[in-house]
Amino acid sequence: MTETQFTPRVFSGIQPSGGLTLGNYLGAMKRFVDMQGADFETIYCMVDLHAITTWQDPAALMHNTRELCAGFIAAGIDPEQSILFNQSQVPEHAQLGWIFNCVARMGWMQRMTQWKDKAGKNQQNASLGLFAYPSLMAADILIYHATHVPVGEDQKQHLELTRDIAIKFNNDFGVDFFPITEPVIEGAATRVMSLRDGSKKMSKSDPSDMSRINMTDDADTIAKKIRKAKTDPDALPSELKGLDDRPEARNLVNIYAALSDKSAAQVLAEVGGKQFGEFKPMLAELAVEKLSPISSEMARLMGDQSEIDRILARGAERAREITAPILRQTYEIVGMVGAGSD
Ligand code: TRP
């Protein structure tokens, strides 16, 4: 266990590999916004190096990175208060990632469920980058000595690996250099599921656009998607246990709760007994009310690309003030000639 006191520092990242969904907003960005402030330094990253572990069209990658940046700001991330940047512009991520490729073991990587899911049956044809993905993720976090990492449930295993890498590095070199990072896992309530299948996560890569609400959808589209969302024929229960085995009903209630900053139990106390025919228009109205200011601010920001690029460049510069010394110290610990002061 580490004895060193590390500055309370939050790091998290989102891949610019497609459009932003309501799932990204409620599951990640809204929580990132809440963590800004006095208790932590907050650092948020568009992980473009991670995105290219699977094929990305170059023009689409550029568009998605800028749109993600616009989304962060529109959702309430203040680029002065937080550090906001894209990963490729801070080379220390990839540099520490290489060191960690030499610390992590093949067996650790082979156990990663996201690797197994994403590589599928044809592992031989997956990129080497996809296999090393978790090691780069550990570098993202540890190059800041970040202590807290807000992520979804599906990233828990990667955070455990990050701890294993930090522990092995510290042991191998007899140092107390990397912190043992605390995961801040989102509760099930903020996990937004597909509108077509309550057992699947809402995803930008789902082939059906009706399965998700995109942050760029207009009011009519949002209302239509909610109206057509899969449900069951029963009325809403007035207590949580009435949502057991009703994943689609639970999802819509959770979305309503997250958008209105209430608990699911509070929402059910208000809407219990209503049919979906009545609840869905309420949800649609709430979603439009909360999301349209964000999507119009995103559109406004996207109208001034040079401003976005300036914000990202400034973010990268501030990030490097933290990462450059930590990489230099790491190189020194590892024994790279030229890294140290002697
Ligand atoms: N793997 C994360 C995801 O897909 C994205 C990510 C990359 C990340 N690096 C990170 C999240 C570092 C937290 C910290 O959601």
PDB file of C-alpha atoms in Angstrom, residues 114-294:
ATOM      1  CA  GLN A 114     -13.865  -5.873 -23.211  1.00  0.00           C
ATOM      2  CA  TRP A 115     -10.997  -7.277 -25.297  1.00  0.00           C
ATOM      3  CA  LYS A 116     -12.836 -10.569 -25.667  1.00  0.00           C
ATOM      4  CA  ASP A 117     -16.094  -8.825 -26.594  1.00  0.00           C
ATOM      5  CA  LYS A 118     -14.568  -6.354 -29.026  1.00  0.00           C
ATOM      6  CA  ALA A 119     -12.133  -8.737 -30.701  1.00  0.00           C
ATOM      7  CA  GLY A 120     -14.873 -11.338 -31.000  1.00  0.00           C
ATOM      8  CA  LYS A 121     -14.135 -14.655 -32.656  1.00  0.00           C
ATOM      9  CA  ASN A 122     -11.349 -13.358 -34.832  1.00  0.00           C
ATOM     10  CA  GLN A 123      -8.747 -12.245 -32.266  1.00  0.00           C
ATOM     11  CA  GLN A 124      -5.929 -12.806 -34.759  1.00  0.00           C
ATOM     12  CA  ASN A 125      -7.295 -10.017 -36.882  1.00  0.00           C
ATOM     13  CA  ALA A 126      -7.835  -7.469 -34.075  1.00  0.00           C
ATOM     14  CA  SER A 127      -5.291  -4.645 -33.820  1.00  0.00           C
ATOM     15  CA  LEU A 128      -2.422  -4.950 -31.368  1.00  0.00           C
ATOM     16  CA  GLY A 129      -3.623  -1.570 -30.068  1.00  0.00           C
ATOM     17  CA  LEU A 130      -6.982  -3.071 -29.095  1.00  0.00           C
ATOM     18  CA  PHE A 131      -5.170  -5.690 -27.029  1.00  0.00           C
ATOM     19  CA  ALA A 132      -3.003  -3.033 -25.342  1.00  0.00           C
ATOM     20  CA  TYR A 133      -5.988  -0.664 -24.845  1.00  0.00           C
ATOM     21  CA  PRO A 134      -6.186  -1.186 -21.050  1.00  0.00           C
ATOM     22  CA  SER A 135      -2.496  -0.459 -20.618  1.00  0.00           C
ATOM     23  CA  LEU A 136      -2.884   2.905 -22.386  1.00  0.00           C
ATOM     24  CA  MET A 137      -5.929   3.566 -20.200  1.00  0.00           C
ATOM     25  CA  ALA A 138      -3.807   2.929 -17.101  1.00  0.00           C
ATOM     26  CA  ALA A 139      -1.283   5.408 -18.486  1.00  0.00           C
ATOM     27  CA  ASP A 140      -4.041   8.017 -19.045  1.00  0.00           C
ATOM     28  CA  ILE A 141      -4.876   7.853 -15.374  1.00  0.00           C
ATOM     29  CA  LEU A 142      -1.455   7.377 -13.813  1.00  0.00           C
ATOM     30  CA  ILE A 143       0.372  10.001 -15.897  1.00  0.00           C
ATOM     31  CA  TYR A 144      -1.623  12.485 -13.752  1.00  0.00           C
ATOM     32  CA  HIS A 145      -1.269  10.504 -10.526  1.00  0.00           C
ATOM     33  CA  ALA A 146      -5.078  10.691 -10.623  1.00  0.00           C
ATOM     34  CA  THR A 147      -6.725   9.426  -7.477  1.00  0.00           C
ATOM     35  CA  HIS A 148     -10.375   9.205  -8.598  1.00  0.00           C
ATOM     36  CA  VAL A 149     -11.755   7.930 -11.892  1.00  0.00           C
ATOM     37  CA  PRO A 150     -15.484   8.182 -12.614  1.00  0.00           C
ATOM     38  CA  VAL A 151     -16.468   5.489 -15.118  1.00  0.00           C
ATOM     39  CA  GLY A 152     -19.286   3.139 -15.979  1.00  0.00           C
ATOM     40  CA  GLU A 153     -19.647  -0.330 -14.540  1.00  0.00           C
ATOM     41  CA  ASP A 154     -18.209  -1.791 -17.760  1.00  0.00           C
ATOM     42  CA  GLN A 155     -14.827  -0.140 -17.052  1.00  0.00           C
ATOM     43  CA  LYS A 156     -14.390  -1.630 -13.588  1.00  0.00           C
ATOM     44  CA  GLN A 157     -12.099  -4.401 -14.785  1.00  0.00           C
ATOM     45  CA  HIS A 158      -9.875  -1.882 -16.562  1.00  0.00           C
ATOM     46  CA  LEU A 159      -9.553   0.093 -13.336  1.00  0.00           C
ATOM     47  CA  GLU A 160      -8.581  -3.027 -11.427  1.00  0.00           C
ATOM     48  CA  LEU A 161      -5.907  -3.598 -14.054  1.00  0.00           C
ATOM     49  CA  THR A 162      -4.754   0.004 -13.566  1.00  0.00           C
ATOM     50  CA  ARG A 163      -4.276  -0.746  -9.869  1.00  0.00           C
ATOM     51  CA  ASP A 164      -2.404  -3.969 -10.707  1.00  0.00           C
ATOM     52  CA  ILE A 165      -0.078  -2.073 -13.037  1.00  0.00           C
ATOM     53  CA  ALA A 166       0.583   0.626 -10.416  1.00  0.00           C
ATOM     54  CA  ILE A 167       1.269  -2.010  -7.736  1.00  0.00           C
ATOM     55  CA  LYS A 168       3.590  -4.049  -9.973  1.00  0.00           C
ATOM     56  CA  PHE A 169       5.492  -0.963 -11.116  1.00  0.00           C
ATOM     57  CA  ASN A 170       5.929   0.233  -7.525  1.00  0.00           C
ATOM     58  CA  ASN A 171       7.066  -3.262  -6.454  1.00  0.00           C
ATOM     59  CA  ASP A 172       9.354  -3.957  -9.391  1.00  0.00           C
ATOM     60  CA  PHE A 173      11.239  -0.703  -8.914  1.00  0.00           C
ATOM     61  CA  GLY A 174      10.946  -0.506  -5.134  1.00  0.00           C
ATOM     62  CA  VAL A 175       9.226   2.872  -5.208  1.00  0.00           C
ATOM     63  CA  ASP A 176       6.008   4.419  -3.972  1.00  0.00           C
ATOM     64  CA  PHE A 177       5.413   6.420  -7.116  1.00  0.00           C
ATOM     65  CA  PHE A 178       2.034   5.610  -8.652  1.00  0.00           C
ATOM     66  CA  PRO A 179      -1.144   5.965  -6.574  1.00  0.00           C
ATOM     67  CA  ILE A 180      -3.633   3.144  -6.189  1.00  0.00           C
ATOM     68  CA  THR A 181      -6.581   4.754  -7.953  1.00  0.00           C
ATOM     69  CA  GLU A 182     -10.131   4.702  -6.570  1.00  0.00           C
ATOM     70  CA  PRO A 183     -12.832   3.830  -9.069  1.00  0.00           C
ATOM     71  CA  VAL A 184     -15.958   5.963  -8.792  1.00  0.00           C
ATOM     72  CA  ILE A 185     -18.399   3.599 -10.432  1.00  0.00           C
ATOM     73  CA  GLU A 186     -21.725   4.951 -11.609  1.00  0.00           C
ATOM     74  CA  GLY A 187     -24.756   3.408  -9.926  1.00  0.00           C
ATOM     75  CA  ALA A 188     -27.106   1.245 -11.983  1.00  0.00           C
ATOM     76  CA  ALA A 189     -29.496   4.195 -11.947  1.00  0.00           C
ATOM     77  CA  THR A 190     -27.310   6.300 -14.212  1.00  0.00           C
ATOM     78  CA  ARG A 191     -26.668   3.452 -16.612  1.00  0.00           C
ATOM     79  CA  VAL A 192     -28.787   4.338 -19.605  1.00  0.00           C
ATOM     80  CA  MET A 193     -30.001   1.332 -21.577  1.00  0.00           C
ATOM     81  CA  SER A 194     -31.151   0.939 -25.185  1.00  0.00           C
ATOM     82  CA  LEU A 195     -34.690   2.163 -25.900  1.00  0.00           C
ATOM     83  CA  ARG A 196     -35.258  -1.040 -27.889  1.00  0.00           C
ATOM     84  CA  ASP A 197     -33.800  -3.554 -25.432  1.00  0.00           C
ATOM     85  CA  GLY A 198     -33.576  -2.797 -21.711  1.00  0.00           C
ATOM     86  CA  SER A 199     -30.802  -5.340 -21.198  1.00  0.00           C
ATOM     87  CA  LYS A 200     -28.333  -3.608 -23.555  1.00  0.00           C
ATOM     88  CA  LYS A 201     -26.433  -0.398 -22.879  1.00  0.00           C
ATOM     89  CA  MET A 202     -27.467   2.623 -24.983  1.00  0.00           C
ATOM     90  CA  SER A 203     -24.685   2.795 -27.540  1.00  0.00           C
ATOM     91  CA  LYS A 204     -23.525   5.002 -30.376  1.00  0.00           C
ATOM     92  CA  SER A 205     -22.601   1.841 -32.279  1.00  0.00           C
ATOM     93  CA  ASP A 206     -26.031   0.155 -32.116  1.00  0.00           C
ATOM     94  CA  PRO A 207     -27.224  -0.261 -35.730  1.00  0.00           C
ATOM     95  CA  SER A 208     -30.688   1.067 -34.814  1.00  0.00           C
ATOM     96  CA  ASP A 209     -30.839   4.842 -34.342  1.00  0.00           C
ATOM     97  CA  MET A 210     -34.178   4.334 -32.558  1.00  0.00           C
ATOM     98  CA  SER A 211     -32.288   2.604 -29.734  1.00  0.00           C
ATOM     99  CA  ARG A 212     -30.651   5.831 -28.584  1.00  0.00           C
ATOM    100  CA  ILE A 213     -31.160   9.535 -28.081  1.00  0.00           C
ATOM    101  CA  ASN A 214     -28.347  11.488 -29.694  1.00  0.00           C
ATOM    102  CA  MET A 215     -27.310  14.791 -28.168  1.00  0.00           C
ATOM    103  CA  THR A 216     -27.830  16.315 -31.617  1.00  0.00           C
ATOM    104  CA  ASP A 217     -31.426  15.033 -32.040  1.00  0.00           C
ATOM    105  CA  ASP A 218     -34.078  17.723 -32.419  1.00  0.00           C
ATOM    106  CA  ALA A 219     -37.160  17.929 -30.209  1.00  0.00           C
ATOM    107  CA  ASP A 220     -39.424  16.000 -32.610  1.00  0.00           C
ATOM    108  CA  THR A 221     -36.928  13.184 -32.959  1.00  0.00           C
ATOM    109  CA  ILE A 222     -36.468  12.894 -29.196  1.00  0.00           C
ATOM    110  CA  ALA A 223     -40.240  12.801 -28.674  1.00  0.00           C
ATOM    111  CA  LYS A 224     -40.687  10.198 -31.414  1.00  0.00           C
ATOM    112  CA  LYS A 225     -37.957   7.932 -30.026  1.00  0.00           C
ATOM    113  CA  ILE A 226     -39.454   8.040 -26.544  1.00  0.00           C
ATOM    114  CA  ARG A 227     -42.967   7.434 -27.883  1.00  0.00           C
ATOM    115  CA  LYS A 228     -41.718   4.366 -29.760  1.00  0.00           C
ATOM    116  CA  ALA A 229     -39.498   3.080 -26.924  1.00  0.00           C
ATOM    117  CA  LYS A 230     -40.171  -0.528 -26.039  1.00  0.00           C
ATOM    118  CA  THR A 231     -42.247  -1.001 -22.873  1.00  0.00           C
ATOM    119  CA  ASP A 232     -44.547  -3.588 -21.356  1.00  0.00           C
ATOM    120  CA  PRO A 233     -48.346  -3.276 -21.149  1.00  0.00           C
ATOM    121  CA  ASP A 234     -48.543  -2.740 -17.380  1.00  0.00           C
ATOM    122  CA  ALA A 235     -48.966   0.517 -15.515  1.00  0.00           C
ATOM    123  CA  LEU A 236     -45.998   1.988 -13.623  1.00  0.00           C
ATOM    124  CA  PRO A 237     -45.554   0.671 -10.087  1.00  0.00           C
ATOM    125  CA  SER A 238     -45.356   3.038  -7.151  1.00  0.00           C
ATOM    126  CA  GLU A 239     -42.360   1.291  -5.595  1.00  0.00           C
ATOM    127  CA  LEU A 240     -38.948   0.184  -6.864  1.00  0.00           C
ATOM    128  CA  LYS A 241     -39.532  -3.508  -6.435  1.00  0.00           C
ATOM    129  CA  GLY A 242     -42.343  -3.249  -8.966  1.00  0.00           C
ATOM    130  CA  LEU A 243     -39.641  -2.657 -11.606  1.00  0.00           C
ATOM    131  CA  ASP A 244     -38.022  -6.051 -11.026  1.00  0.00           C
ATOM    132  CA  ASP A 245     -37.913  -7.992 -14.294  1.00  0.00           C
ATOM    133  CA  ARG A 246     -39.171  -4.943 -16.205  1.00  0.00           C
ATOM    134  CA  PRO A 247     -35.900  -3.650 -17.703  1.00  0.00           C
ATOM    135  CA  GLU A 248     -37.517  -1.293 -20.233  1.00  0.00           C
ATOM    136  CA  ALA A 249     -39.827   0.265 -17.649  1.00  0.00           C
ATOM    137  CA  ARG A 250     -36.917   0.602 -15.249  1.00  0.00           C
ATOM    138  CA  ASN A 251     -34.801   2.301 -17.901  1.00  0.00           C
ATOM    139  CA  LEU A 252     -37.404   4.962 -18.687  1.00  0.00           C
ATOM    140  CA  VAL A 253     -37.948   5.632 -14.990  1.00  0.00           C
ATOM    141  CA  ASN A 254     -34.183   5.888 -14.443  1.00  0.00           C
ATOM    142  CA  ILE A 255     -33.839   8.324 -17.335  1.00  0.00           C
ATOM    143  CA  TYR A 256     -36.656  10.447 -15.922  1.00  0.00           C
ATOM    144  CA  ALA A 257     -35.031  10.366 -12.486  1.00  0.00           C
ATOM    145  CA  ALA A 258     -31.561  11.313 -13.772  1.00  0.00           C
ATOM    146  CA  LEU A 259     -32.925  14.157 -15.920  1.00  0.00           C
ATOM    147  CA  SER A 260     -34.935  15.583 -13.023  1.00  0.00           C
ATOM    148  CA  ASP A 261     -32.215  15.018 -10.379  1.00  0.00           C
ATOM    149  CA  LYS A 262     -34.506  12.790  -8.346  1.00  0.00           C
ATOM    150  CA  SER A 263     -34.203   9.198  -7.216  1.00  0.00           C
ATOM    151  CA  ALA A 264     -36.134   6.493  -9.059  1.00  0.00           C
ATOM    152  CA  ALA A 265     -38.119   5.884  -5.845  1.00  0.00           C
ATOM    153  CA  GLN A 266     -39.185   9.552  -5.746  1.00  0.00           C
ATOM    154  CA  VAL A 267     -40.250   9.419  -9.383  1.00  0.00           C
ATOM    155  CA  LEU A 268     -42.328   6.279  -8.789  1.00  0.00           C
ATOM    156  CA  ALA A 269     -43.992   7.881  -5.797  1.00  0.00           C
ATOM    157  CA  GLU A 270     -45.194  10.591  -8.205  1.00  0.00           C
ATOM    158  CA  VAL A 271     -46.051   8.582 -11.306  1.00  0.00           C
ATOM    159  CA  GLY A 272     -46.989   5.168  -9.886  1.00  0.00           C
ATOM    160  CA  GLY A 273     -50.263   3.947 -11.404  1.00  0.00           C
ATOM    161  CA  LYS A 274     -49.856   5.880 -14.665  1.00  0.00           C
ATOM    162  CA  GLN A 275     -49.846   4.067 -18.010  1.00  0.00           C
ATOM    163  CA  PHE A 276     -46.949   4.537 -20.411  1.00  0.00           C
ATOM    164  CA  GLY A 277     -49.319   6.426 -22.688  1.00  0.00           C
ATOM    165  CA  GLU A 278     -49.295   9.153 -20.076  1.00  0.00           C
ATOM    166  CA  PHE A 279     -45.740   8.767 -18.757  1.00  0.00           C
ATOM    167  CA  LYS A 280     -43.949   8.812 -22.119  1.00  0.00           C
ATOM    168  CA  PRO A 281     -45.128  12.341 -23.083  1.00  0.00           C
ATOM    169  CA  MET A 282     -44.007  13.555 -19.631  1.00  0.00           C
ATOM    170  CA  LEU A 283     -40.596  11.990 -20.201  1.00  0.00           C
ATOM    171  CA  ALA A 284     -40.374  13.403 -23.734  1.00  0.00           C
ATOM    172  CA  GLU A 285     -41.160  16.894 -22.493  1.00  0.00           C
ATOM    173  CA  LEU A 286     -38.574  16.655 -19.729  1.00  0.00           C
ATOM    174  CA  ALA A 287     -35.918  15.267 -22.092  1.00  0.00           C
ATOM    175  CA  VAL A 288     -36.482  18.039 -24.621  1.00  0.00           C
ATOM    176  CA  GLU A 289     -36.418  20.683 -21.881  1.00  0.00           C
ATOM    177  CA  LYS A 290     -33.094  19.418 -20.492  1.00  0.00           C
ATOM    178  CA  LEU A 291     -31.367  18.457 -23.735  1.00  0.00           C
ATOM    179  CA  SER A 292     -32.289  21.226 -26.141  1.00  0.00           C
ATOM    180  CA  PRO A 293     -30.195  23.915 -24.414  1.00  0.00           C
ATOM    181  CA  ILE A 294     -27.242  21.526 -24.581  1.00  0.00           C
TER     182      ILE A 294
END
